[in-house]
C-alpha cells in the first residue's frame, strides 16, 4: 500500500458518498445517470467475486464490501425509491455498446484464461468507460449541478491517483499490470475535458456548462 | 504474470 493508492481509494469513497448523500438529501436523482451506476455495480460485482476465494487484507475486504453496498444502495435510490425523479429522457446511452465490447476484449486479452480472471479483466475494461453515460447525460442537459461535478471530480481523481500508484509500484517493487494501467489511462483521459471545465469554471463558483 | 498472483488492488 502507498499514499497514492490510499488517497485514490479515499477519493473513490468520497465520490460515492457525495453521490449517495446528494440523492438522499435532495430526495432526487435528477441529472444522475442511472446507467453509469448500473455499470459501476456490475464492475464491482464482477471484480470482487474473489472475496470468496482470496483474502488480501482487512482493508481490502472491508472496502470491497463498502463499494458493493454503496453501489447497490445508489441503484436502489435511483430506480426504486426516487424513480419518479429519474431523468429517463436524458439518460439514453446504449450501455450494451460498452458491456459487450468489454466482455469480448476480456475474452481476448487477459492475463490468464479462467472464469474469475476473465471477469476481473472485464470489470477493468468496463470501469474505464462506465462514466460515459453520465458524461453523455451532462453534455445532453448541457450542465451539471455543482455537487454532481464534485462527484465527477473525485471519481476521476481516484483513477488518476491510481496511475501514480502504478508508477510508484513499478519504481519500488518492479510490479506492474499492463491491463489495469492501459484501462486506467483511458478512464482518466475520458475525464480530461471535464477536469478542465471543473477547474476553470466550477472552482470559480460558476455553473458547469458543457458546450451542448 | 504468475498463475497464483492475486489482484491486491481494489
CSV table of C-alpha atoms in Angstrom, one decimal:
chain,number,residue,atom,x,y,z
A,1,UNK,CA,0.0,0.0,0.0
A,2,UNK,CA,1.2,3.5,-0.8
A,3,UNK,CA,0.0,7.1,-0.3
A,4,UNK,CA,-1.2,7.3,-3.9
A,5,UNK,CA,-3.4,4.3,-3.7
A,6,UNK,CA,-4.7,5.2,-0.3
A,7,UNK,CA,-5.7,8.7,-1.4
A,8,UNK,CA,-7.1,7.2,-4.6
A,9,UNK,CA,-9.3,4.8,-2.6
A,10,UNK,CA,-10.3,7.7,-0.4
A,11,UNK,CA,-11.2,9.9,-3.4
A,12,UNK,CA,-13.2,6.9,-4.7
A,13,UNK,CA,-15.0,6.5,-1.4
A,14,UNK,CA,-15.7,10.3,-1.1
A,15,UNK,CA,-17.2,10.3,-4.7
A,16,UNK,CA,-19.6,7.5,-3.8
A,17,UNK,CA,-20.6,9.1,-0.5
A,18,UNK,CA,-21.1,12.6,-2.2
A,19,UNK,CA,-23.4,11.0,-4.7
A,20,UNK,CA,-25.3,8.9,-2.2
A,21,UNK,CA,-25.7,11.9,0.1
A,22,UNK,CA,-26.8,14.2,-2.6
A,23,UNK,CA,-29.6,11.8,-3.8
A,24,UNK,CA,-30.6,11.0,-0.3
A,25,UNK,CA,-30.7,14.7,0.9
A,26,UNK,CA,-32.3,16.1,-2.2
A,27,UNK,CA,-34.6,13.1,-2.5
A,28,UNK,CA,-33.9,13.3,-6.2
A,29,UNK,CA,-31.6,11.7,-8.8
A,30,UNK,CA,-32.1,14.4,-11.4
A,31,UNK,CA,-29.0,14.8,-13.5
A,32,UNK,CA,-27.6,11.5,-12.4
A,33,UNK,CA,-27.2,8.7,-14.9
A,34,UNK,CA,-28.7,5.5,-13.5
A,35,UNK,CA,-27.0,3.6,-16.3
A,36,UNK,CA,-23.5,4.6,-15.1
A,37,UNK,CA,-24.4,3.5,-11.6
A,38,UNK,CA,-25.6,0.1,-13.0
A,39,UNK,CA,-22.3,-0.2,-14.8
A,40,UNK,CA,-20.4,0.6,-11.6
A,41,UNK,CA,-22.3,-2.1,-9.7
A,42,UNK,CA,-21.5,-4.5,-12.5
A,43,UNK,CA,-17.8,-3.5,-12.3
A,44,UNK,CA,-17.6,-4.1,-8.5
A,45,UNK,CA,-19.7,-7.3,-8.7
A,46,UNK,CA,-17.5,-8.9,-11.4
A,47,UNK,CA,-14.3,-7.6,-9.8
A,48,UNK,CA,-14.9,-8.5,-6.2
A,49,UNK,CA,-16.1,-12.1,-6.7
A,50,UNK,CA,-12.6,-13.0,-5.3
A,51,UNK,CA,-14.0,-12.0,-1.9
A,52,UNK,CA,-15.0,-15.6,-1.6
A,53,UNK,CA,-11.7,-17.1,-2.8
A,54,UNK,CA,-8.8,-15.0,-1.6
A,55,UNK,CA,-8.0,-12.7,1.3
A,56,UNK,CA,-5.6,-9.8,0.8
A,57,UNK,CA,-6.2,-7.6,3.9
A,58,UNK,CA,-8.9,-6.5,6.2
A,59,UNK,CA,-8.8,-3.1,4.5
A,60,UNK,CA,-9.2,-4.7,1.1
A,61,UNK,CA,-12.1,-6.9,2.2
A,62,UNK,CA,-13.8,-4.0,4.0
A,63,UNK,CA,-13.5,-1.6,1.1
A,64,UNK,CA,-14.9,-4.2,-1.3
A,65,UNK,CA,-18.0,-4.6,0.8
A,66,UNK,CA,-18.4,-0.8,1.1
A,67,UNK,CA,-18.1,-0.3,-2.7
A,68,UNK,CA,-20.6,-3.2,-3.3
A,69,UNK,CA,-23.1,-2.0,-0.7
A,70,UNK,CA,-23.0,1.7,-1.7
A,71,UNK,CA,-23.2,1.0,-5.4
A,72,UNK,CA,-26.4,-1.2,-5.0
A,73,UNK,CA,-27.8,1.3,-2.5
A,74,UNK,CA,-27.3,4.1,-5.1
A,75,UNK,CA,-29.1,2.0,-7.7
A,76,UNK,CA,-31.9,1.3,-5.3
A,77,UNK,CA,-32.4,5.0,-4.7
A,78,UNK,CA,-32.4,5.9,-8.4
A,79,UNK,CA,-34.5,3.1,-9.7
A,80,UNK,CA,-36.8,2.3,-6.8
A,81,UNK,CA,-37.1,5.0,-4.0
A,82,UNK,CA,-36.7,8.1,-6.1
A,83,UNK,CA,-37.6,6.7,-9.5
A,84,UNK,CA,-40.1,9.4,-10.1
A,85,UNK,CA,-37.2,11.9,-10.3
A,86,UNK,CA,-35.1,9.7,-12.7
A,87,UNK,CA,-34.5,11.5,-15.9
A,88,UNK,CA,-35.2,8.8,-18.5
A,89,UNK,CA,-35.1,11.2,-21.4
A,90,UNK,CA,-31.5,12.3,-20.9
A,91,UNK,CA,-30.1,9.0,-19.6
A,92,UNK,CA,-30.1,7.3,-23.0
A,93,UNK,CA,-26.6,6.0,-23.6
A,94,UNK,CA,-26.7,2.4,-25.0
A,95,UNK,CA,-24.7,0.6,-22.3
A,96,UNK,CA,-24.8,-2.7,-24.3
A,97,UNK,CA,-22.3,-0.9,-26.5
A,98,UNK,CA,-20.0,-0.7,-23.5
A,99,UNK,CA,-20.7,-4.1,-21.9
A,100,UNK,CA,-20.4,-6.4,-24.9
A,101,UNK,CA,-17.1,-5.0,-26.3
A,102,UNK,CA,-15.6,-5.1,-22.8
A,103,UNK,CA,-16.6,-8.7,-22.4
A,104,UNK,CA,-15.3,-9.6,-25.9
A,105,UNK,CA,-12.0,-7.8,-25.2
A,106,UNK,CA,-11.7,-9.5,-21.8
A,107,UNK,CA,-12.0,-12.9,-23.5
A,108,UNK,CA,-9.3,-12.0,-26.0
A,109,UNK,CA,-6.8,-10.0,-23.9
A,110,UNK,CA,-6.3,-11.2,-20.3
A,111,UNK,CA,-3.5,-12.4,-18.0
A,112,UNK,CA,-4.8,-16.0,-17.9
A,113,UNK,CA,-7.9,-17.6,-19.1
A,114,UNK,CA,-10.1,-18.6,-16.3
A,115,UNK,CA,-13.5,-17.6,-15.0
A,116,UNK,CA,-12.5,-15.2,-12.2
A,117,UNK,CA,-9.6,-13.7,-14.2
A,118,UNK,CA,-11.8,-13.0,-17.3
A,119,UNK,CA,-14.4,-11.4,-15.1
A,120,UNK,CA,-11.8,-9.3,-13.4
A,121,UNK,CA,-10.4,-8.2,-16.8
A,122,UNK,CA,-14.0,-7.5,-17.9
A,123,UNK,CA,-14.5,-5.3,-14.9
A,124,UNK,CA,-11.3,-3.4,-15.6
A,125,UNK,CA,-12.3,-2.7,-19.2
A,126,UNK,CA,-15.9,-1.8,-18.3
A,127,UNK,CA,-14.8,0.6,-15.5
A,128,UNK,CA,-12.7,2.6,-17.9
A,129,UNK,CA,-15.9,3.5,-19.9
A,130,UNK,CA,-18.5,3.2,-17.1
A,131,UNK,CA,-18.7,7.0,-16.7
A,132,UNK,CA,-19.6,7.7,-20.3
A,133,UNK,CA,-23.4,7.6,-19.8
A,134,UNK,CA,-23.0,10.2,-17.0
A,135,UNK,CA,-20.7,12.4,-19.1
A,136,UNK,CA,-23.1,11.9,-22.1
A,137,UNK,CA,-26.1,13.0,-19.9
A,138,UNK,CA,-24.2,16.1,-18.6
A,139,UNK,CA,-23.4,17.0,-22.2
A,140,UNK,CA,-27.1,16.4,-23.3
A,141,UNK,CA,-28.5,18.5,-20.4
A,142,UNK,CA,-25.7,21.0,-21.1
A,143,UNK,CA,-25.0,21.5,-17.4
A,144,UNK,CA,-24.4,19.7,-14.1
A,145,UNK,CA,-25.2,20.8,-10.5
A,146,UNK,CA,-22.0,21.7,-8.7
A,147,UNK,CA,-22.4,18.7,-6.4
A,148,UNK,CA,-22.5,16.4,-9.4
A,149,UNK,CA,-19.4,18.0,-10.7
A,150,UNK,CA,-17.7,17.5,-7.3
A,151,UNK,CA,-18.7,13.8,-7.5
A,152,UNK,CA,-17.2,13.5,-11.0
A,153,UNK,CA,-14.0,15.3,-10.0
A,154,UNK,CA,-13.5,12.9,-7.0
A,155,UNK,CA,-14.3,9.9,-9.2
A,156,UNK,CA,-12.0,11.0,-12.0
A,157,UNK,CA,-9.2,11.8,-9.5
A,158,UNK,CA,-9.3,8.3,-8.0
A,159,UNK,CA,-8.0,6.5,-11.1
A,160,UNK,CA,-5.6,9.4,-11.8
A,161,UNK,CA,-4.1,8.7,-8.4
A,162,UNK,CA,-4.0,5.0,-9.2
A,163,UNK,CA,-1.8,5.9,-12.2
A,164,UNK,CA,0.6,7.5,-9.7
A,165,UNK,CA,0.3,4.4,-7.6
A,166,UNK,CA,1.2,2.2,-10.6
A,167,UNK,CA,4.3,4.3,-11.4
A,168,UNK,CA,5.3,4.2,-7.7
A,169,UNK,CA,4.8,0.4,-7.5
A,170,UNK,CA,6.8,-0.1,-10.7
A,171,UNK,CA,9.6,2.1,-9.4
A,172,UNK,CA,9.7,0.5,-6.0
A,173,UNK,CA,8.6,-3.1,-6.5
A,174,UNK,CA,9.0,-3.6,-10.2
A,175,UNK,CA,5.3,-4.7,-10.1
A,176,UNK,CA,3.0,-3.5,-13.0
A,177,UNK,CA,-0.2,-4.7,-14.5
A,178,UNK,CA,-0.5,-3.5,-18.1
A,179,UNK,CA,-4.2,-4.3,-18.4
A,180,UNK,CA,-5.1,-2.1,-15.4
A,181,UNK,CA,-2.7,0.6,-16.5
A,182,UNK,CA,-3.9,0.9,-20.1
A,183,UNK,CA,-7.6,0.9,-19.0
A,184,UNK,CA,-6.8,3.3,-16.2
A,185,UNK,CA,-5.2,5.8,-18.5
A,186,UNK,CA,-8.1,5.6,-20.9
A,187,UNK,CA,-10.5,6.1,-18.0
A,188,UNK,CA,-8.6,9.1,-16.8
A,189,UNK,CA,-8.3,10.6,-20.3
A,190,UNK,CA,-12.1,10.5,-20.6
A,191,UNK,CA,-12.3,12.9,-17.6
A,192,UNK,CA,-9.8,15.4,-19.0
A,193,UNK,CA,-12.2,17.8,-20.7
A,194,UNK,CA,-14.4,17.6,-17.6
A,195,UNK,CA,-11.3,18.3,-15.4
A,196,UNK,CA,-10.6,21.3,-17.5
A,197,UNK,CA,-14.1,22.7,-17.2
A,198,UNK,CA,-14.2,21.8,-13.4
A,199,UNK,CA,-11.0,23.7,-12.7
A,200,UNK,CA,-11.7,26.7,-14.9
A,201,UNK,CA,-15.4,27.0,-14.0
A,202,UNK,CA,-16.7,25.2,-11.0
A,203,UNK,CA,-13.8,26.2,-8.8
A,204,UNK,CA,-14.5,29.8,-9.7
A,205,UNK,CA,-18.1,29.4,-8.5
A,206,UNK,CA,-19.6,29.2,-11.9
A,207,UNK,CA,-22.0,26.5,-13.0
A,208,UNK,CA,-20.6,23.7,-15.1
A,209,UNK,CA,-21.9,24.4,-18.5
A,210,UNK,CA,-20.8,22.0,-21.2
A,211,UNK,CA,-20.9,23.1,-24.8
A,212,UNK,CA,-24.1,21.2,-25.8
B,1,UNK,CA,2.1,-13.0,-14.7
B,2,UNK,CA,2.3,-15.9,-12.3
B,3,UNK,CA,-0.8,-18.1,-12.2
B,4,UNK,CA,-1.2,-17.5,-8.5
B,5,UNK,CA,-0.7,-13.8,-8.5
B,6,UNK,CA,-3.9,-12.3,-7.0
B,7,UNK,CA,-5.1,-8.8,-7.6
B,8,UNK,CA,-4.3,-6.9,-4.4
B,9,UNK,CA,-5.8,-3.6,-5.6
B,10,UNK,CA,-9.4,-2.5,-5.3
